[in-house]
Amino acid sequence: MAGNRSEFYRGKRKKTGPALIVSIVVLSLIAFVVLLFYGLQKYIVVTNSGLYLDLPILADTKTSQTGDDDSAVRKFETVNAELIVGEPDYTNVRATAGEGLTELKAVLVPADQVNADSVNAYADSIGKGNTLMLDLKTVTGMLVWKSETEIAKGYGTTGTVDLKPIITALHEKDIKVAARLCCFVDNTLASRYEQLALHRSTGEAFSDDNGAWLDPSNSIVRDYIVSLCKELDAMGVDEILLNGMRMPETEGVTYAYSSTTSATPTPQTVISGFAISVTRTLKSMNANLSVQVGSAKAMQSVDEVTGQSAPLFFKIFDRVYRTSSANTAGDEQKAVKSMIELGELKYRYVPIVYDTLPGTTCWMKLN
């Protein structure tokens, strides 16, 4: 019997010491990095050019010291900082629209006439025109076509007309198809979806002789118009005209906008913001995107009441339409020549007339 041999088998001991130490070190480093990440977040400064860390320990602070070395008191210089938010400068907006256009001679088809038989009759009597402008969303808010967009289906604004075969038939006759949409005067949606309605600062919903209005600053309103444009573009529409893309013409009214911004919203900032957002979102559409301007003042600079501005619109919309006459259309076209940065003037401005056709390359005729 061996004297010192144990009666129990102890097994072979694993060398776990180094691995355990390495694991502890790695976990400690991870914990340190996580704590450092969250601890430094309050020192992150966001600027137009990017992000940077503003650490107090690295600050170049002017200080003074009083007392001896053992009882020194550091005095920091006080700096008064003031954040000033000014009005946006839309003159710096880059021109992106207006190239590759051709002549447009459009005849308006009223909303109640947009059906296969009536549109075919308009096509047969189009005369000197090359485009039919279908009035697809009027101040009533009801859509002419059977829309599959979420809001139209959810709030009962969708129509019944199947547009796709109508568009196809017109294209087969070498006739272009344009669609006119009324943006903000919308009696149906403003009453059925009250959160989208434009309100006075006193709280009541705004309405005028045109009807009830939607709030142009509301993101849901913007998304609704965008979704309608995308749907029409997918059907093959050649041009979309945004009508009524403005604030009401009533002066002296203060509105309670639904959006929150750092500066007090104005008609100009609200309409310009809507226009810039929509045109950027729809920049990949095949269809041209155009706008109708109301006042003579807006055709020159900025209409502070309606918020419209032709100098901005010519930069971001393909064409600008405005009610005119055969006698004045030519002079009005020349007056906006300096606003055209891209494309040709003759294709960018479209006078809207009732009877006699103007001598301009483009026009739209109402019946």
Short mmCIF file of C-alpha atoms in Angstrom, two decimals:
data_model
loop_
_atom_site.label_atom_id
_atom_site.label_comp_id
_atom_site.label_asym_id
_atom_site.label_seq_id
_atom_site.Cartn_x
_atom_site.Cartn_y
_atom_site.Cartn_z
CA MET A 1 0.00 0.00 0.00
CA ALA A 2 1.54 3.31 -1.06
CA GLY A 3 2.06 5.56 1.90
CA ASN A 4 1.18 9.06 0.57
CA ARG A 5 -1.14 8.25 -2.34
CA SER A 6 -4.66 9.68 -1.94
CA GLU A 7 -7.60 7.29 -2.07
CA PHE A 8 -9.69 9.82 -4.08
CA TYR A 9 -9.15 10.87 -7.72
CA ARG A 10 -8.85 14.66 -7.85
CA GLY A 11 -8.91 15.11 -11.62
CA LYS A 12 -6.68 17.37 -13.70
CA ARG A 13 -6.85 21.04 -12.61
CA LYS A 14 -7.49 23.58 -15.37
CA LYS A 15 -5.43 26.73 -15.57
CA THR A 16 -8.25 29.34 -15.43
CA GLY A 17 -6.34 32.17 -13.88
CA PRO A 18 -5.09 34.04 -17.01
CA ALA A 19 -8.41 33.66 -18.89
CA LEU A 20 -10.36 35.02 -15.93
CA ILE A 21 -8.08 38.03 -15.68
CA VAL A 22 -8.42 38.78 -19.40
CA SER A 23 -12.23 38.53 -19.18
CA ILE A 24 -12.34 40.93 -16.25
CA VAL A 25 -10.13 43.43 -18.07
CA VAL A 26 -12.27 43.27 -21.25
CA LEU A 27 -15.52 43.71 -19.32
CA SER A 28 -14.03 46.62 -17.40
CA LEU A 29 -13.00 48.33 -20.64
CA ILE A 30 -16.49 47.84 -22.12
CA ALA A 31 -18.10 49.28 -19.00
CA PHE A 32 -15.71 52.25 -19.10
CA VAL A 33 -16.47 52.95 -22.77
CA VAL A 34 -20.24 52.80 -22.13
CA LEU A 35 -19.99 55.14 -19.15
CA LEU A 36 -17.72 57.47 -21.15
CA PHE A 37 -20.16 57.51 -24.08
CA TYR A 38 -23.18 58.47 -21.97
CA GLY A 39 -21.17 60.81 -19.80
CA LEU A 40 -19.90 62.84 -22.77
CA GLN A 41 -23.30 63.22 -24.45
CA LYS A 42 -24.08 66.40 -22.54
CA TYR A 43 -20.94 67.98 -23.98
CA ILE A 44 -21.88 67.26 -27.63
CA VAL A 45 -22.52 70.47 -29.59
CA VAL A 46 -24.55 70.33 -32.82
CA THR A 47 -23.74 72.86 -35.56
CA ASN A 48 -24.57 73.24 -39.27
CA SER A 49 -21.18 71.76 -40.11
CA GLY A 50 -21.43 68.71 -37.84
CA LEU A 51 -20.82 67.64 -34.24
CA TYR A 52 -18.00 68.33 -31.79
CA LEU A 53 -17.21 67.89 -28.11
CA ASP A 54 -17.04 70.97 -25.92
CA LEU A 55 -15.23 69.72 -22.81
CA PRO A 56 -14.87 72.15 -19.89
CA ILE A 57 -11.39 70.84 -19.18
CA LEU A 58 -10.28 71.91 -22.65
CA ALA A 59 -12.02 75.28 -22.62
CA ASP A 60 -9.92 78.36 -23.23
CA THR A 61 -11.36 80.35 -20.35
CA LYS A 62 -10.04 83.66 -19.19
CA THR A 63 -9.42 83.43 -15.45
CA SER A 64 -7.89 85.48 -12.74
CA GLN A 65 -6.44 84.30 -9.45
CA THR A 66 -6.57 85.94 -6.04
CA GLY A 67 -4.86 84.96 -2.81
CA ASP A 68 -1.69 82.96 -2.29
CA ASP A 69 -0.96 79.62 -3.84
CA ASP A 70 -2.61 77.68 -1.02
CA SER A 71 -5.88 79.63 -0.97
CA ALA A 72 -6.20 80.71 -4.59
CA VAL A 73 -9.69 81.45 -5.91
CA ARG A 74 -10.22 81.25 -9.66
CA LYS A 75 -12.57 83.86 -11.11
CA PHE A 76 -14.11 83.09 -14.51
CA GLU A 77 -15.13 85.84 -16.89
CA THR A 78 -18.90 85.99 -17.39
CA VAL A 79 -20.07 85.73 -21.01
CA ASN A 80 -23.61 86.71 -22.02
CA ALA A 81 -24.89 84.59 -24.92
CA GLU A 82 -28.05 85.39 -26.86
CA LEU A 83 -29.70 83.10 -29.40
CA ILE A 84 -31.26 85.08 -32.23
CA VAL A 85 -33.60 83.32 -34.68
CA GLY A 86 -34.13 85.41 -37.80
CA GLU A 87 -36.48 85.10 -40.76
CA PRO A 88 -35.48 82.46 -43.35
CA ASP A 89 -33.79 83.81 -46.46
CA TYR A 90 -35.42 82.13 -49.47
CA THR A 91 -33.31 84.05 -51.97
CA ASN A 92 -30.56 81.49 -51.37
CA VAL A 93 -32.72 78.52 -52.36
CA ARG A 94 -31.08 76.73 -55.28
CA ALA A 95 -33.04 76.51 -58.54
CA THR A 96 -33.84 72.88 -59.33
CA ALA A 97 -36.87 72.91 -61.65
CA GLY A 98 -37.86 73.99 -65.14
CA GLU A 99 -35.56 72.08 -67.44
CA GLY A 100 -36.67 69.75 -70.22
CA LEU A 101 -40.14 71.25 -70.62
CA THR A 102 -42.12 71.45 -73.84
CA GLU A 103 -45.10 73.56 -74.88
CA LEU A 104 -48.32 73.17 -72.94
CA LYS A 105 -51.64 74.28 -74.39
CA ALA A 106 -54.21 72.97 -71.95
CA VAL A 107 -58.00 72.91 -71.91
CA LEU A 108 -59.63 72.52 -68.50
CA VAL A 109 -62.09 69.68 -67.96
CA PRO A 110 -64.33 70.54 -64.94
CA ALA A 111 -64.56 67.98 -62.15
CA ASP A 112 -68.13 66.97 -62.95
CA GLN A 113 -67.10 66.24 -66.55
CA VAL A 114 -64.23 63.90 -65.72
CA ASN A 115 -65.59 60.60 -67.02
CA ALA A 116 -64.75 58.48 -70.03
CA ASP A 117 -67.44 59.83 -72.37
CA SER A 118 -67.05 63.53 -71.53
CA VAL A 119 -63.26 63.45 -71.60
CA ASN A 120 -63.39 61.77 -74.99
CA ALA A 121 -65.62 64.60 -76.23
CA TYR A 122 -63.15 67.20 -74.93
CA ALA A 123 -60.35 65.35 -76.70
CA ASP A 124 -62.22 65.46 -80.00
CA SER A 125 -62.75 69.23 -79.72
CA ILE A 126 -59.39 70.19 -78.25
CA GLY A 127 -58.60 72.49 -81.18
CA LYS A 128 -55.17 74.11 -80.82
CA GLY A 129 -54.59 72.43 -77.48
CA ASN A 130 -52.32 69.50 -76.78
CA THR A 131 -53.24 68.81 -73.13
CA LEU A 132 -56.40 68.18 -71.12
CA MET A 133 -56.27 69.58 -67.58
CA LEU A 134 -58.52 67.40 -65.42
CA ASP A 135 -59.90 69.19 -62.35
CA LEU A 136 -59.53 66.33 -59.86
CA LYS A 137 -59.76 68.01 -56.43
CA THR A 138 -61.81 71.16 -55.97
CA VAL A 139 -62.73 73.27 -52.93
CA THR A 140 -65.26 70.62 -51.92
CA GLY A 141 -62.37 68.39 -50.93
CA MET A 142 -63.85 65.38 -52.69
CA LEU A 143 -61.57 63.57 -55.11
CA VAL A 144 -62.84 62.70 -58.57
CA TRP A 145 -60.90 59.46 -58.88
CA LYS A 146 -61.01 56.33 -56.78
CA SER A 147 -57.99 56.97 -54.59
CA GLU A 148 -56.29 54.29 -52.53
CA THR A 149 -54.51 56.75 -50.25
CA GLU A 150 -54.99 56.20 -46.53
CA ILE A 151 -56.66 59.51 -45.65
CA ALA A 152 -58.95 59.50 -48.69
CA LYS A 153 -60.24 56.04 -47.80
CA GLY A 154 -60.37 56.68 -44.07
CA TYR A 155 -62.27 59.98 -44.25
CA GLY A 156 -64.45 59.28 -47.25
CA THR A 157 -62.97 61.77 -49.73
CA THR A 158 -62.23 59.23 -52.44
CA GLY A 159 -64.15 59.35 -55.71
CA THR A 160 -65.42 56.71 -58.11
CA VAL A 161 -63.80 57.40 -61.49
CA ASP A 162 -61.19 54.95 -62.77
CA LEU A 163 -58.60 57.33 -64.22
CA LYS A 164 -56.10 54.86 -65.60
CA PRO A 165 -58.02 53.88 -68.77
CA ILE A 166 -58.93 57.54 -69.40
CA ILE A 167 -55.27 58.55 -69.22
CA THR A 168 -54.23 55.66 -71.45
CA ALA A 169 -56.86 56.56 -74.06
CA LEU A 170 -55.72 60.20 -74.17
CA HIS A 171 -52.09 59.21 -74.56
CA GLU A 172 -53.06 56.96 -77.46
CA LYS A 173 -54.49 60.08 -79.12
CA ASP A 174 -51.20 61.90 -78.47
CA ILE A 175 -52.88 64.17 -75.92
CA LYS A 176 -51.09 64.94 -72.66
CA VAL A 177 -52.88 64.70 -69.33
CA ALA A 178 -52.56 67.25 -66.53
CA ALA A 179 -54.27 67.20 -63.13
CA ARG A 180 -55.29 70.16 -60.99
CA LEU A 181 -55.52 69.75 -57.22
CA CYS A 182 -56.85 72.35 -54.78
CA CYS A 183 -54.52 72.17 -51.78
CA PHE A 184 -55.88 73.98 -48.74
CA VAL A 185 -59.53 74.91 -49.34
CA ASP A 186 -61.13 71.59 -48.43
CA ASN A 187 -64.65 71.64 -47.02
CA THR A 188 -64.85 67.88 -46.54
CA LEU A 189 -61.57 67.01 -44.84
CA ALA A 190 -61.51 70.17 -42.71
CA SER A 191 -64.85 69.18 -41.18
CA ARG A 192 -64.28 65.43 -40.90
CA TYR A 193 -60.70 65.65 -39.59
CA GLU A 194 -60.82 68.77 -37.44
CA GLN A 195 -57.20 68.51 -36.27
CA LEU A 196 -56.15 69.35 -39.83
CA ALA A 197 -58.28 72.48 -40.07
CA LEU A 198 -56.75 75.96 -40.07
CA HIS A 199 -57.64 77.80 -36.85
CA ARG A 200 -57.66 81.40 -35.77
CA SER A 201 -55.58 82.33 -32.74
CA THR A 202 -58.87 82.59 -30.83
CA GLY A 203 -59.48 78.88 -31.38
CA GLU A 204 -62.27 78.64 -33.95
CA ALA A 205 -61.77 77.00 -37.33
CA PHE A 206 -61.19 79.46 -40.17
CA SER A 207 -63.49 79.69 -43.18
CA ASP A 208 -64.25 82.31 -45.81
CA ASP A 209 -66.23 82.65 -49.03
CA ASN A 210 -64.13 79.88 -50.56
CA GLY A 211 -64.95 77.44 -47.77
CA ALA A 212 -63.12 75.75 -44.90
CA TRP A 213 -59.32 75.66 -44.92
CA LEU A 214 -56.69 73.09 -44.03
CA ASP A 215 -53.62 74.11 -42.04
CA PRO A 216 -50.66 74.32 -44.48
CA SER A 217 -48.19 73.85 -41.61
CA ASN A 218 -49.66 70.49 -40.63
CA SER A 219 -47.43 67.58 -41.65
CA ILE A 220 -50.44 65.30 -42.23
CA VAL A 221 -51.88 67.81 -44.71
CA ARG A 222 -48.55 67.91 -46.51
CA ASP A 223 -48.30 64.11 -46.59
CA TYR A 224 -51.85 63.90 -47.94
CA ILE A 225 -51.10 66.18 -50.89
CA VAL A 226 -47.85 64.33 -51.55
CA SER A 227 -49.61 60.96 -51.53
CA LEU A 228 -52.20 62.20 -54.05
CA CYS A 229 -49.46 63.48 -56.36
CA LYS A 230 -47.57 60.19 -56.18
CA GLU A 231 -50.72 58.25 -56.97
CA LEU A 232 -51.48 60.39 -60.03
CA ASP A 233 -47.87 60.16 -61.18
CA ALA A 234 -48.04 56.37 -60.99
CA MET A 235 -51.12 56.45 -63.26
CA GLY A 236 -49.18 58.29 -65.96
CA VAL A 237 -50.30 61.91 -65.48
CA ASP A 238 -47.89 64.25 -67.31
CA GLU A 239 -48.26 67.34 -65.12
CA ILE A 240 -49.75 68.17 -61.71
CA LEU A 241 -50.91 71.71 -60.94
CA LEU A 242 -51.23 72.70 -57.28
CA ASN A 243 -54.00 75.27 -57.01
CA GLY A 244 -54.86 77.23 -53.87
CA MET A 245 -51.43 76.61 -52.37
CA ARG A 246 -51.63 79.76 -50.29
CA MET A 247 -53.02 81.31 -47.13
CA PRO A 248 -56.45 83.03 -47.18
CA GLU A 249 -56.60 86.53 -48.65
CA THR A 250 -58.28 87.89 -45.50
CA GLU A 251 -56.02 90.53 -43.96
CA GLY A 252 -55.50 91.12 -40.25
CA VAL A 253 -56.09 87.51 -39.17
CA THR A 254 -53.75 85.77 -36.73
CA TYR A 255 -53.62 82.00 -37.08
CA ALA A 256 -52.85 79.25 -34.60
CA TYR A 257 -50.65 76.92 -36.64
CA SER A 258 -50.34 73.30 -35.61
CA SER A 259 -46.60 73.13 -36.22
CA THR A 260 -44.08 74.27 -33.63
CA THR A 261 -41.05 76.23 -34.80
CA SER A 262 -38.31 78.26 -33.15
CA ALA A 263 -39.60 81.42 -34.81
CA THR A 264 -43.15 82.73 -35.06
CA PRO A 265 -44.70 81.34 -38.28
CA THR A 266 -45.82 83.79 -40.95
CA PRO A 267 -47.81 83.19 -44.15
CA GLN A 268 -44.55 83.36 -46.10
CA THR A 269 -42.66 80.84 -43.94
CA VAL A 270 -45.63 78.46 -43.83
CA ILE A 271 -46.30 78.47 -47.59
CA SER A 272 -42.63 78.53 -48.57
CA GLY A 273 -41.90 75.70 -46.15
CA PHE A 274 -44.74 73.64 -47.59
CA ALA A 275 -43.61 74.33 -51.17
CA ILE A 276 -39.97 73.45 -50.52
CA SER A 277 -40.85 70.27 -48.62
CA VAL A 278 -43.31 69.02 -51.24
CA THR A 279 -41.09 69.71 -54.24
CA ARG A 280 -38.11 68.01 -52.59
CA THR A 281 -40.19 64.98 -51.67
CA LEU A 282 -41.60 64.69 -55.20
CA LYS A 283 -38.38 65.44 -57.08
CA SER A 284 -38.22 61.88 -58.46
CA MET A 285 -41.68 62.05 -60.08
CA ASN A 286 -41.97 61.62 -63.82
CA ALA A 287 -44.75 64.21 -63.94
CA ASN A 288 -44.01 67.93 -63.97
CA LEU A 289 -45.02 69.70 -60.75
CA SER A 290 -46.41 73.22 -61.15
CA VAL A 291 -48.20 75.84 -59.05
CA GLN A 292 -50.90 78.46 -59.56
CA VAL A 293 -50.27 81.97 -58.19
CA GLY A 294 -53.14 84.22 -57.16
CA SER A 295 -52.14 87.85 -56.67
CA ALA A 296 -50.22 90.31 -58.83
CA LYS A 297 -48.01 91.11 -55.85
CA ALA A 298 -46.94 87.49 -55.54
CA MET A 299 -45.84 87.57 -59.18
CA GLN A 300 -43.37 90.34 -58.31
CA SER A 301 -42.02 89.43 -54.87
CA VAL A 302 -43.75 88.14 -51.74
CA ASP A 303 -47.41 88.51 -50.90
CA GLU A 304 -47.29 88.84 -47.10
CA VAL A 305 -50.98 87.96 -46.79
CA THR A 306 -51.15 84.80 -48.90
CA GLY A 307 -47.49 83.84 -48.45
CA GLN A 308 -46.96 83.15 -52.15
CA SER A 309 -43.77 84.22 -53.94
CA ALA A 310 -43.16 83.72 -57.66
CA PRO A 311 -39.38 84.33 -57.32
CA LEU A 312 -39.22 81.25 -55.07
CA PHE A 313 -41.77 79.22 -57.01
CA PHE A 314 -39.89 79.59 -60.29
CA LYS A 315 -36.89 77.96 -58.58
CA ILE A 316 -38.65 74.86 -57.31
CA PHE A 317 -41.73 74.33 -59.53
CA ASP A 318 -41.59 73.51 -63.23
CA ARG A 319 -44.20 76.07 -64.27
CA VAL A 320 -46.06 78.96 -62.67
CA TYR A 321 -49.67 79.55 -63.76
CA ARG A 322 -51.71 82.71 -63.23
CA THR A 323 -55.09 84.02 -64.41
CA SER A 324 -54.46 86.47 -67.25
CA SER A 325 -55.86 87.60 -70.60
CA ALA A 326 -54.81 87.53 -74.23
CA ASN A 327 -53.93 91.23 -74.06
CA THR A 328 -51.69 91.09 -70.97
CA ALA A 329 -50.16 87.61 -71.08
CA GLY A 330 -47.15 88.61 -73.19
CA ASP A 331 -46.15 91.52 -70.96
CA GLU A 332 -46.65 89.43 -67.82
CA GLN A 333 -44.37 86.78 -69.24
CA LYS A 334 -41.63 89.32 -69.95
CA ALA A 335 -41.95 90.70 -66.41
CA VAL A 336 -40.82 87.39 -64.86
CA LYS A 337 -37.87 86.84 -67.18
CA SER A 338 -35.33 87.76 -64.49
CA MET A 339 -36.75 85.04 -62.21
CA ILE A 340 -35.97 82.23 -64.65
CA GLU A 341 -32.71 80.46 -63.80
CA LEU A 342 -33.32 77.10 -65.47
CA GLY A 343 -35.18 76.22 -68.65
CA GLU A 344 -36.78 78.59 -71.15
CA LEU A 345 -39.11 81.44 -70.25
CA LYS A 346 -41.66 80.48 -72.91
CA TYR A 347 -42.21 77.11 -71.21
CA ARG A 348 -42.10 78.30 -67.59
CA TYR A 349 -44.96 80.84 -67.38
CA VAL A 350 -48.52 79.73 -68.21
CA PRO A 351 -51.29 82.36 -68.48
CA ILE A 352 -54.80 81.14 -67.69
CA VAL A 353 -57.41 82.65 -70.03
CA TYR A 354 -61.14 82.33 -70.59
CA ASP A 355 -61.86 83.14 -74.23
CA THR A 356 -59.30 84.55 -76.65
CA LEU A 357 -56.06 82.61 -76.73
CA PRO A 358 -52.81 84.54 -76.07
CA GLY A 359 -49.81 84.53 -78.35
CA THR A 360 -47.60 82.82 -75.76
CA THR A 361 -46.16 79.35 -76.29
CA CYS A 362 -47.99 77.97 -73.27
CA TRP A 363 -51.50 78.67 -72.02
CA MET A 364 -54.43 77.13 -70.18
CA LYS A 365 -58.00 77.77 -71.31
CA LEU A 366 -61.02 77.70 -69.02
CA ASN A 367 -64.52 77.04 -70.33
#
